[in-house]
Amino acid sequence: MLRLALAGARAIVDMSYARHFLDFQGSAIPCAMQKLVVTRLSPNFREAVTLRRDCPVPLPGDGDLLVRNRFVGVNASDINYTAGRYDPSVKIPFDIGFEGVGEVVALGLSASAKYTVGQSVAYMAPGSFAEYTVVPASIATAVPSLKPEYLTLLVSGTTAYISLSEFGELSEGKKVLVTAAAGGTGQFAVQLAKKAKCHVIGTCSSDEKAAFLKSVGCDRPINYNTEHINTVLKREYPKGVDVVYESVGGTMFDLAVDALAVKGRLILIGFISGYQTPTGLSPIKAETLPARLLKKSASIQGFFLNHYFSKRSAAMDQLLKMYTSGDLACEVDLGDLSAEGRFTGLESIFRAVDYMYMRKNTGKIVVELPHSVNSKL
């Protein structure tokens, strides 16, 4: 037997009829849905992923929510997942997508103690690149409405918040360099460092992105297509920077290490420049790294959000408060300026991933999944 709460009422539904329950609007939840599935291991998203159009809508368990996704987030690490780099034991085919915002359309009996049908929630869980996703109620976050801005906080915002809280040692007057500063996570690193009264330098790839960075408080945006980063840092920050928030890797990583001040810290959250390669890595001057760190008493700290999951809920709560009060900007890029227009529907996720790797986005890339009013059982 499967226990579901529907429209605020508790019902016991026989498994053979479980696909015929109603959503909170009284229209039938369909038997089938579309979702993206990894069918081949590859860092090339288009090669690895297949859009399947006739998949069964999953059933929530006792402690689960069935969420109809409205917005899903695209992350640089999506292609690490398609390449099988995070968990080699996972076998194809498997679902993809890390985060979503949507409405609860059905839920298990235990989950109904905290959530109701029709409620808006944000979540970080595998399988969000789908029309419907089953989400454990214990890891969902209630949000006031279905806004894409809430999605920016799930992975990008919490990554910046927790990593800087744990390792940044930020204080007034410290100099902080944020690479890929106008990206999904970089935007939050810039703002959080400014709230700690730091002097913030941010790298980006266009004058438009530099203008955005200034709008969120960045003291010194550097458009690396018009200025040489190393030249700017040596000229304007001859004693180095105290903290580097680094996500690019390769040449940028080497430059960032060299830019560290005495006792400086580099927080490594990724190395996107290498993700599209067969190994997932980009070359660095590894043989000289020990000497470069030693002579400055400098350090490098890696950060992977999954290892700090216990801190994510509190971080999300704090970020939501900051956004609601107007103390935090959550820049969303829905692809309106892309060649083919807004990212709408699961099929546009392929374009959205390409857009990210072409360095076109400002803020978090978000794809909208409009609900089809024609869905039938």
mmCIF file of C-alpha atoms in Angstrom:
data_model
loop_
_atom_site.group_PDB
_atom_site.id
_atom_site.type_symbol
_atom_site.label_atom_id
_atom_site.label_comp_id
_atom_site.label_asym_id
_atom_site.label_seq_id
_atom_site.Cartn_x
_atom_site.Cartn_y
_atom_site.Cartn_z
ATOM 1 C CA MET A 1 0.000 0.000 0.000
ATOM 2 C CA LEU A 2 1.124 3.568 -0.682
ATOM 3 C CA ARG A 3 0.125 6.429 1.556
ATOM 4 C CA LEU A 4 -0.299 9.805 -0.123
ATOM 5 C CA ALA A 5 -1.635 13.140 1.087
ATOM 6 C CA LEU A 6 -3.761 14.780 -1.586
ATOM 7 C CA ALA A 7 -5.159 18.313 -1.411
ATOM 8 C CA GLY A 8 -4.526 18.313 2.328
ATOM 9 C CA ALA A 9 -6.369 15.032 2.933
ATOM 10 C CA ARG A 10 -4.749 11.736 3.809
ATOM 11 C CA ALA A 11 -5.579 8.865 1.517
ATOM 12 C CA ILE A 12 -4.519 5.256 1.198
ATOM 13 C CA VAL A 13 -4.069 4.308 -2.432
ATOM 14 C CA ASP A 14 -3.695 0.780 -3.745
ATOM 15 C CA MET A 15 -0.490 0.401 -5.777
ATOM 16 C CA SER A 16 -2.400 -0.745 -8.876
ATOM 17 C CA TYR A 17 -4.300 2.551 -8.934
ATOM 18 C CA ALA A 18 -1.567 4.814 -7.559
ATOM 19 C CA ARG A 19 -0.994 6.608 -10.856
ATOM 20 C CA HIS A 20 -4.560 7.903 -10.874
ATOM 21 C CA PHE A 21 -4.343 10.273 -7.922
ATOM 22 C CA LEU A 22 -5.155 13.954 -8.471
ATOM 23 C CA ASP A 23 -2.932 16.978 -8.054
ATOM 24 C CA PHE A 24 -3.989 19.988 -6.001
ATOM 25 C CA GLN A 25 -5.651 21.698 -8.980
ATOM 26 C CA GLY A 26 -7.859 18.698 -9.606
ATOM 27 C CA SER A 27 -6.232 17.845 -12.923
ATOM 28 C CA ALA A 28 -4.706 14.429 -13.360
ATOM 29 C CA ILE A 29 -0.997 13.849 -12.863
ATOM 30 C CA PRO A 30 0.071 12.104 -16.058
ATOM 31 C CA CYS A 31 1.270 8.516 -16.208
ATOM 32 C CA ALA A 32 4.294 9.487 -18.292
ATOM 33 C CA MET A 33 6.759 12.366 -18.315
ATOM 34 C CA GLN A 34 9.907 13.605 -19.995
ATOM 35 C CA LYS A 35 13.334 13.554 -18.368
ATOM 36 C CA LEU A 36 17.021 13.660 -19.252
ATOM 37 C CA VAL A 37 18.949 10.432 -18.777
ATOM 38 C CA VAL A 38 22.678 9.733 -19.016
ATOM 39 C CA THR A 39 22.952 6.903 -21.532
ATOM 40 C CA ARG A 40 26.682 7.130 -22.241
ATOM 41 C CA LEU A 41 29.552 8.220 -20.009
ATOM 42 C CA SER A 42 31.165 11.300 -21.519
ATOM 43 C CA PRO A 43 32.131 14.867 -20.539
ATOM 44 C CA ASN A 44 30.343 15.932 -23.730
ATOM 45 C CA PHE A 45 26.826 16.634 -22.458
ATOM 46 C CA ARG A 46 25.177 16.230 -25.846
ATOM 47 C CA GLU A 47 26.836 12.851 -26.390
ATOM 48 C CA ALA A 48 26.122 11.595 -22.893
ATOM 49 C CA VAL A 49 22.502 12.619 -22.374
ATOM 50 C CA THR A 50 19.247 11.511 -24.001
ATOM 51 C CA LEU A 51 15.853 13.180 -23.683
ATOM 52 C CA ARG A 52 13.354 10.419 -22.961
ATOM 53 C CA ARG A 53 9.739 11.311 -23.548
ATOM 54 C CA ASP A 54 7.783 8.360 -22.161
ATOM 55 C CA CYS A 55 9.079 7.702 -18.648
ATOM 56 C CA PRO A 56 6.786 6.724 -15.779
ATOM 57 C CA VAL A 57 6.049 9.476 -13.288
ATOM 58 C CA PRO A 58 7.746 8.319 -10.049
ATOM 59 C CA LEU A 59 5.774 7.603 -6.890
ATOM 60 C CA PRO A 60 6.668 9.276 -3.587
ATOM 61 C CA GLY A 61 7.400 7.074 -0.617
ATOM 62 C CA ASP A 62 6.172 7.681 2.915
ATOM 63 C CA GLY A 63 8.711 10.447 3.631
ATOM 64 C CA ASP A 64 8.877 11.885 0.120
ATOM 65 C CA LEU A 65 7.463 14.704 -1.967
ATOM 66 C CA LEU A 66 6.524 14.451 -5.615
ATOM 67 C CA VAL A 67 7.591 17.791 -7.071
ATOM 68 C CA ARG A 68 6.489 19.142 -10.419
ATOM 69 C CA ASN A 69 9.564 21.105 -11.470
ATOM 70 C CA ARG A 70 9.194 24.690 -12.630
ATOM 71 C CA PHE A 71 12.847 25.797 -12.682
ATOM 72 C CA VAL A 72 16.026 23.707 -12.746
ATOM 73 C CA GLY A 73 19.617 24.854 -12.381
ATOM 74 C CA VAL A 74 22.546 24.171 -14.692
ATOM 75 C CA ASN A 75 25.960 23.648 -13.075
ATOM 76 C CA ALA A 76 29.445 23.348 -14.509
ATOM 77 C CA SER A 77 29.772 20.023 -12.722
ATOM 78 C CA ASP A 78 26.847 18.517 -14.654
ATOM 79 C CA ILE A 79 29.388 17.209 -17.159
ATOM 80 C CA ASN A 80 31.496 15.693 -14.402
ATOM 81 C CA TYR A 81 28.370 13.748 -13.496
ATOM 82 C CA THR A 82 27.746 12.667 -17.100
ATOM 83 C CA ALA A 83 31.361 11.498 -17.262
ATOM 84 C CA GLY A 84 30.880 9.305 -14.169
ATOM 85 C CA ARG A 85 33.567 11.122 -12.189
ATOM 86 C CA TYR A 86 31.682 11.539 -8.923
ATOM 87 C CA ASP A 87 30.570 7.990 -8.345
ATOM 88 C CA PRO A 88 32.144 5.390 -10.645
ATOM 89 C CA SER A 89 29.872 2.709 -9.167
ATOM 90 C CA VAL A 90 26.789 4.292 -10.777
ATOM 91 C CA LYS A 91 25.883 2.476 -13.988
ATOM 92 C CA ILE A 92 24.112 3.888 -17.013
ATOM 93 C CA PRO A 93 21.376 4.763 -17.550
ATOM 94 C CA PHE A 94 20.935 7.223 -14.686
ATOM 95 C CA ASP A 95 19.101 10.483 -14.067
ATOM 96 C CA ILE A 96 20.797 13.865 -14.039
ATOM 97 C CA GLY A 97 20.287 17.371 -12.662
ATOM 98 C CA PHE A 98 21.182 18.554 -9.142
ATOM 99 C CA GLU A 99 18.594 21.145 -8.142
ATOM 100 C CA GLY A 100 15.095 22.386 -8.764
ATOM 101 C CA VAL A 101 12.252 24.608 -7.644
ATOM 102 C CA GLY A 102 8.702 23.382 -8.039
ATOM 103 C CA GLU A 103 5.359 22.633 -6.462
ATOM 104 C CA VAL A 104 4.403 19.635 -4.370
ATOM 105 C CA VAL A 105 1.732 17.665 -6.233
ATOM 106 C CA ALA A 106 1.669 14.572 -3.999
ATOM 107 C CA LEU A 107 3.435 13.382 -0.858
ATOM 108 C CA GLY A 108 3.775 10.510 1.532
ATOM 109 C CA LEU A 109 1.921 10.388 4.833
ATOM 110 C CA SER A 110 4.978 11.144 6.979
ATOM 111 C CA ALA A 111 5.988 14.000 4.675
ATOM 112 C CA SER A 112 2.554 15.561 5.142
ATOM 113 C CA ALA A 113 3.484 16.449 8.726
ATOM 114 C CA LYS A 114 5.617 19.304 7.357
ATOM 115 C CA TYR A 115 4.505 19.893 3.770
ATOM 116 C CA THR A 116 1.228 20.203 1.899
ATOM 117 C CA VAL A 117 0.119 19.647 -1.667
ATOM 118 C CA GLY A 118 0.456 22.880 -3.629
ATOM 119 C CA GLN A 119 3.415 24.161 -1.582
ATOM 120 C CA SER A 120 6.443 25.664 -3.336
ATOM 121 C CA VAL A 121 9.766 24.017 -2.490
ATOM 122 C CA ALA A 122 13.400 24.196 -3.488
ATOM 123 C CA TYR A 123 15.598 21.128 -3.329
ATOM 124 C CA MET A 124 19.048 19.783 -4.056
ATOM 125 C CA ALA A 125 18.729 16.137 -5.112
ATOM 126 C CA PRO A 126 19.683 14.001 -8.119
ATOM 127 C CA GLY A 127 17.289 13.799 -11.045
ATOM 128 C CA SER A 128 15.993 17.360 -11.324
ATOM 129 C CA PHE A 129 16.236 17.429 -15.134
ATOM 130 C CA ALA A 130 12.738 15.960 -15.333
ATOM 131 C CA GLU A 131 9.160 17.143 -15.317
ATOM 132 C CA TYR A 132 8.576 15.428 -11.950
ATOM 133 C CA THR A 133 11.095 14.463 -9.269
ATOM 134 C CA VAL A 134 10.685 12.538 -6.024
ATOM 135 C CA VAL A 135 12.439 14.461 -3.247
ATOM 136 C CA PRO A 136 12.928 13.343 0.372
ATOM 137 C CA ALA A 137 10.996 15.831 2.491
ATOM 138 C CA SER A 138 13.949 16.024 4.883
ATOM 139 C CA ILE A 139 16.135 17.793 2.302
ATOM 140 C CA ALA A 140 13.538 20.115 0.759
ATOM 141 C CA THR A 141 13.236 23.796 1.642
ATOM 142 C CA ALA A 142 9.907 25.601 1.640
ATOM 143 C CA VAL A 143 10.027 28.832 -0.398
ATOM 144 C CA PRO A 144 7.400 31.572 -0.658
ATOM 145 C CA SER A 145 6.777 31.176 -4.398
ATOM 146 C CA LEU A 146 8.048 29.648 -7.624
ATOM 147 C CA LYS A 147 10.815 32.151 -8.351
ATOM 148 C CA PRO A 148 14.068 31.205 -10.121
ATOM 149 C CA GLU A 149 16.017 33.372 -7.693
ATOM 150 C CA TYR A 150 15.448 30.809 -4.938
ATOM 151 C CA LEU A 151 17.136 28.183 -7.092
ATOM 152 C CA THR A 152 20.372 30.207 -7.227
ATOM 153 C CA LEU A 153 20.848 29.634 -3.506
ATOM 154 C CA LEU A 154 20.624 25.830 -3.486
ATOM 155 C CA VAL A 155 24.072 24.917 -4.823
ATOM 156 C CA SER A 156 25.749 28.174 -5.808
ATOM 157 C CA GLY A 157 24.721 30.235 -2.805
ATOM 158 C CA THR A 158 25.339 27.560 -0.183
ATOM 159 C CA THR A 159 28.698 26.670 -1.738
ATOM 160 C CA ALA A 160 29.880 30.258 -1.377
ATOM 161 C CA TYR A 161 28.376 30.740 2.064
ATOM 162 C CA ILE A 162 29.683 27.548 3.682
ATOM 163 C CA SER A 163 33.127 27.550 2.098
ATOM 164 C CA LEU A 164 33.822 31.178 2.993
ATOM 165 C CA SER A 165 32.455 30.681 6.513
ATOM 166 C CA GLU A 166 34.585 27.571 7.046
ATOM 167 C CA PHE A 167 37.835 28.649 5.396
ATOM 168 C CA GLY A 168 37.743 32.299 4.366
ATOM 169 C CA GLU A 169 38.643 33.887 7.713
ATOM 170 C CA LEU A 170 37.266 37.090 6.243
ATOM 171 C CA SER A 171 37.619 40.378 8.085
ATOM 172 C CA GLU A 172 37.610 44.063 7.337
ATOM 173 C CA GLY A 173 40.304 45.184 4.907
ATOM 174 C CA LYS A 174 41.266 41.716 3.664
ATOM 175 C CA LYS A 175 41.837 41.498 -0.091
ATOM 176 C CA VAL A 176 39.789 38.780 -1.796
ATOM 177 C CA LEU A 177 40.186 37.652 -5.410
ATOM 178 C CA VAL A 178 37.182 35.838 -6.918
ATOM 179 C CA THR A 179 37.685 34.091 -10.256
ATOM 180 C CA ALA A 180 34.702 33.652 -12.608
ATOM 181 C CA ALA A 181 33.172 36.282 -10.373
ATOM 182 C CA ALA A 182 30.089 36.950 -12.526
ATOM 183 C CA GLY A 183 29.075 33.275 -12.569
ATOM 184 C CA GLY A 184 26.501 31.424 -10.516
ATOM 185 C CA THR A 185 28.712 30.955 -7.453
ATOM 186 C CA GLY A 186 31.102 33.838 -7.995
ATOM 187 C CA GLN A 187 28.320 36.405 -7.608
ATOM 188 C CA PHE A 188 27.713 35.194 -4.060
ATOM 189 C CA ALA A 189 31.396 35.011 -3.130
ATOM 190 C CA VAL A 190 31.739 38.656 -4.165
ATOM 191 C CA GLN A 191 28.738 39.785 -2.132
ATOM 192 C CA LEU A 192 29.568 37.780 0.984
ATOM 193 C CA ALA A 193 33.150 39.051 0.982
ATOM 194 C CA LYS A 194 31.882 42.621 0.685
ATOM 195 C CA LYS A 195 29.516 42.066 3.611
ATOM 196 C CA ALA A 196 32.608 41.108 5.618
ATOM 197 C CA LYS A 197 34.060 44.526 4.617
ATOM 198 C CA CYS A 198 36.740 43.027 2.397
ATOM 199 C CA HIS A 199 38.229 44.601 -0.709
ATOM 200 C CA VAL A 200 37.052 42.387 -3.582
ATOM 201 C CA ILE A 201 38.664 41.813 -6.971
ATOM 202 C CA GLY A 202 36.709 39.811 -9.534
ATOM 203 C CA THR A 203 37.715 38.336 -12.881
ATOM 204 C CA CYS A 204 35.251 38.189 -15.773
ATOM 205 C CA SER A 205 35.129 38.003 -19.579
ATOM 206 C CA SER A 206 33.258 41.124 -20.713
ATOM 207 C CA ASP A 207 32.574 44.751 -19.910
ATOM 208 C CA GLU A 208 28.906 43.863 -19.322
ATOM 209 C CA LYS A 209 29.927 41.362 -16.660
ATOM 210 C CA ALA A 210 32.307 43.921 -15.140
ATOM 211 C CA ALA A 211 29.396 46.342 -14.855
ATOM 212 C CA PHE A 212 27.318 43.663 -13.142
ATOM 213 C CA LEU A 213 30.137 42.989 -10.673
ATOM 214 C CA LYS A 214 30.335 46.666 -9.795
ATOM 215 C CA SER A 215 26.587 46.645 -9.194
ATOM 216 C CA VAL A 216 26.971 43.947 -6.510
ATOM 217 C CA GLY A 217 29.882 45.671 -4.804
ATOM 218 C CA CYS A 218 33.031 44.378 -6.497
ATOM 219 C CA ASP A 219 35.791 46.955 -5.961
ATOM 220 C CA ARG A 220 37.976 45.972 -8.915
ATOM 221 C CA PRO A 221 36.472 43.949 -11.756
ATOM 222 C CA ILE A 222 39.070 42.686 -14.235
ATOM 223 C CA ASN A 223 37.894 41.875 -17.756
ATOM 224 C CA TYR A 224 40.617 39.461 -18.785
ATOM 225 C CA ASN A 225 39.829 40.022 -22.460
ATOM 226 C CA THR A 226 40.900 43.658 -22.192
ATOM 227 C CA GLU A 227 43.372 43.562 -19.280
ATOM 228 C CA HIS A 228 46.015 41.056 -18.267
ATOM 229 C CA ILE A 229 45.101 39.765 -14.820
ATOM 230 C CA ASN A 230 48.674 39.182 -13.710
ATOM 231 C CA THR A 231 49.702 42.704 -14.723
ATOM 232 C CA VAL A 232 46.791 44.259 -12.821
ATOM 233 C CA LEU A 233 47.477 42.239 -9.683
ATOM 234 C CA LYS A 234 51.199 42.987 -9.616
ATOM 235 C CA ARG A 235 50.644 46.691 -10.252
ATOM 236 C CA GLU A 236 47.689 47.296 -7.938
ATOM 237 C CA TYR A 237 48.227 44.620 -5.284
ATOM 238 C CA PRO A 238 52.012 44.240 -4.985
ATOM 239 C CA LYS A 239 51.769 42.561 -1.556
ATOM 240 C CA GLY A 240 49.318 39.991 -2.872
ATOM 241 C CA VAL A 241 45.773 39.017 -1.895
ATOM 242 C CA ASP A 242 44.719 37.356 1.330
ATOM 243 C CA VAL A 243 42.078 35.009 -0.080
ATOM 244 C CA VAL A 244 41.477 33.588 -3.535
ATOM 245 C CA TYR A 245 38.101 32.032 -4.348
ATOM 246 C CA GLU A 246 38.983 29.872 -7.330
ATOM 247 C CA SER A 247 36.851 27.809 -9.702
ATOM 248 C CA VAL A 248 38.602 28.014 -13.076
ATOM 249 C CA GLY A 249 41.775 25.928 -12.780
ATOM 250 C CA GLY A 250 44.679 25.643 -15.208
ATOM 251 C CA THR A 251 46.474 28.905 -15.959
ATOM 252 C CA MET A 252 44.109 30.840 -13.701
ATOM 253 C CA PHE A 253 44.928 28.554 -10.780
ATOM 254 C CA ASP A 254 48.675 29.107 -11.263
ATOM 255 C CA LEU A 255 48.171 32.843 -11.509
ATOM 256 C CA ALA A 256 46.057 32.800 -8.348
ATOM 257 C CA VAL A 257 48.679 30.869 -6.368
ATOM 258 C CA ASP A 258 51.312 33.383 -7.404
ATOM 259 C CA ALA A 259 49.026 36.234 -6.338
ATOM 260 C CA LEU A 260 48.671 34.979 -2.760
ATOM 261 C CA ALA A 261 50.044 37.153 0.009
ATOM 262 C CA VAL A 262 52.073 35.804 2.909
ATOM 263 C CA LYS A 263 49.756 33.472 4.871
ATOM 264 C CA GLY A 264 47.264 33.713 2.020
ATOM 265 C CA ARG A 265 44.572 31.087 1.442
ATOM 266 C CA LEU A 266 43.196 29.692 -1.800
ATOM 267 C CA ILE A 267 39.746 28.101 -1.597
ATOM 268 C CA LEU A 268 39.319 25.689 -4.481
ATOM 269 C CA ILE A 269 35.699 24.978 -5.442
ATOM 270 C CA GLY A 270 36.318 23.685 -8.966
ATOM 271 C CA PHE A 271 38.430 23.792 -12.126
ATOM 272 C CA ILE A 272 35.934 24.290 -14.916
ATOM 273 C CA SER A 273 38.612 24.819 -17.571
ATOM 274 C CA GLY A 274 39.390 21.094 -17.437
ATOM 275 C CA TYR A 275 35.929 19.551 -17.175
ATOM 276 C CA GLN A 276 35.479 19.077 -20.918
ATOM 277 C CA THR A 277 38.752 17.154 -21.291
ATOM 278 C CA PRO A 278 38.943 13.335 -21.155
ATOM 279 C CA THR A 279 40.583 13.436 -17.709
ATOM 280 C CA GLY A 280 38.551 16.331 -16.345
ATOM 281 C CA LEU A 281 41.765 18.125 -15.421
ATOM 282 C CA SER A 282 43.629 21.137 -16.759
ATOM 283 C CA PRO A 283 47.439 21.341 -16.516
ATOM 284 C CA ILE A 284 49.015 23.284 -13.655
ATOM 285 C CA LYS A 285 52.600 23.821 -12.493
ATOM 286 C CA ALA A 286 52.281 21.030 -9.966
ATOM 287 C CA GLU A 287 56.016 20.378 -9.630
ATOM 288 C CA THR A 288 56.649 23.891 -8.261
ATOM 289 C CA LEU A 289 53.522 24.104 -6.100
ATOM 290 C CA PRO A 290 55.142 22.989 -2.792
ATOM 291 C CA ALA A 291 57.848 25.642 -3.053
ATOM 292 C CA ARG A 292 55.401 28.366 -4.064
ATOM 293 C CA LEU A 293 53.205 27.645 -1.044
ATOM 294 C CA LEU A 294 56.054 27.168 1.411
ATOM 295 C CA LYS A 295 57.793 30.460 0.723
ATOM 296 C CA LYS A 296 54.585 32.316 1.593
ATOM 297 C CA SER A 297 53.242 30.026 4.340
ATOM 298 C CA ALA A 298 50.222 29.876 2.037
ATOM 299 C CA SER A 299 47.585 27.164 1.853
ATOM 300 C CA ILE A 300 45.059 25.587 -0.494
ATOM 301 C CA GLN A 301 41.736 24.238 0.751
ATOM 302 C CA GLY A 302 39.414 22.197 -1.436
ATOM 303 C CA PHE A 303 35.658 22.414 -0.941
ATOM 304 C CA PHE A 304 32.989 19.999 -2.209
ATOM 305 C CA LEU A 305 29.452 20.818 -1.067
ATOM 306 C CA ASN A 306 28.397 17.188 -0.575
ATOM 307 C CA HIS A 307 30.940 16.857 2.254
ATOM 308 C CA TYR A 308 29.239 19.706 4.148
ATOM 309 C CA PHE A 309 25.638 18.673 3.632
ATOM 310 C CA SER A 310 24.854 18.939 7.343
ATOM 311 C CA LYS A 311 25.509 22.683 7.147
ATOM 312 C CA ARG A 312 23.485 23.282 3.997
ATOM 313 C CA SER A 313 20.061 23.779 5.632
ATOM 314 C CA ALA A 314 21.266 26.486 8.008
ATOM 315 C CA ALA A 315 23.135 28.194 5.189
ATOM 316 C CA MET A 316 20.052 28.096 2.975
ATOM 317 C CA ASP A 317 17.916 29.606 5.726
ATOM 318 C CA GLN A 318 20.363 32.459 6.205
ATOM 319 C CA LEU A 319 20.645 33.138 2.481
ATOM 320 C CA LEU A 320 16.855 33.158 2.112
ATOM 321 C CA LYS A 321 16.615 35.754 4.870
ATOM 322 C CA MET A 322 19.243 37.904 3.190
ATOM 323 C CA TYR A 323 17.506 37.709 -0.189
ATOM 324 C CA THR A 324 14.055 38.384 1.276
ATOM 325 C CA SER A 325 15.324 41.451 3.127
ATOM 326 C CA GLY A 326 17.021 42.815 0.016
ATOM 327 C CA ASP A 327 20.552 42.255 1.333
ATOM 328 C CA LEU A 328 21.515 39.760 -1.366
ATOM 329 C CA ALA A 329 21.232 39.912 -5.147
ATOM 330 C CA CYS A 330 20.470 36.623 -6.912
ATOM 331 C CA GLU A 331 21.269 37.119 -10.578
ATOM 332 C CA VAL A 332 19.488 34.657 -12.858
ATOM 333 C CA ASP A 333 20.357 33.988 -16.496
ATOM 334 C CA LEU A 334 17.391 32.410 -18.289
ATOM 335 C CA GLY A 335 19.094 32.662 -21.670
ATOM 336 C CA ASP A 336 17.098 35.615 -22.960
ATOM 337 C CA LEU A 337 20.236 36.955 -24.673
ATOM 338 C CA SER A 338 21.292 33.611 -26.160
ATOM 339 C CA ALA A 339 21.127 33.091 -29.918
ATOM 340 C CA GLU A 340 18.009 30.913 -29.765
ATOM 341 C CA GLY A 341 16.370 32.743 -26.901
ATOM 342 C CA ARG A 342 15.141 31.822 -23.437
ATOM 343 C CA PHE A 343 15.906 28.394 -21.999
ATOM 344 C CA THR A 344 12.453 26.813 -21.898
ATOM 345 C CA GLY A 345 11.768 23.091 -21.668
ATOM 346 C CA LEU A 346 14.038 20.125 -20.985
ATOM 347 C CA GLU A 347 15.368 20.128 -24.548
ATOM 348 C CA SER A 348 16.885 23.587 -23.951
ATOM 349 C CA ILE A 349 19.180 22.248 -21.202
ATOM 350 C CA PHE A 350 21.572 21.124 -23.942
ATOM 351 C CA ARG A 351 21.811 24.726 -25.156
ATOM 352 C CA ALA A 352 22.152 25.994 -21.608
ATOM 353 C CA VAL A 353 25.173 23.773 -20.948
ATOM 354 C CA ASP A 354 26.812 24.976 -24.176
ATOM 355 C CA TYR A 355 26.039 28.578 -23.184
ATOM 356 C CA MET A 356 27.812 28.103 -19.866
ATOM 357 C CA TYR A 357 30.937 26.659 -21.432
ATOM 358 C CA MET A 358 31.037 29.505 -23.951
ATOM 359 C CA ARG A 359 31.267 31.816 -20.903
ATOM 360 C CA LYS A 360 28.140 33.687 -21.914
ATOM 361 C CA ASN A 361 26.210 33.646 -18.658
ATOM 362 C CA THR A 362 25.942 36.342 -16.050
ATOM 363 C CA GLY A 363 24.731 34.807 -12.818
ATOM 364 C CA LYS A 364 23.131 31.405 -12.418
ATOM 365 C CA ILE A 365 21.874 29.613 -15.533
ATOM 366 C CA VAL A 366 18.287 28.517 -14.983
ATOM 367 C CA VAL A 367 15.945 26.602 -17.287
ATOM 368 C CA GLU A 368 12.184 27.051 -17.044
ATOM 369 C CA LEU A 369 9.873 24.042 -17.345
ATOM 370 C CA PRO A 370 6.382 25.368 -18.010
ATOM 371 C CA HIS A 371 3.607 23.012 -16.919
ATOM 372 C CA SER A 372 1.703 21.535 -19.822
ATOM 373 C CA VAL A 373 -2.018 22.045 -19.359
ATOM 374 C CA ASN A 374 -2.604 19.244 -21.837
ATOM 375 C CA SER A 375 -1.101 16.491 -19.702
ATOM 376 C CA LYS A 376 -3.458 13.528 -19.517
ATOM 377 C CA LEU A 377 -3.480 10.130 -17.863
#
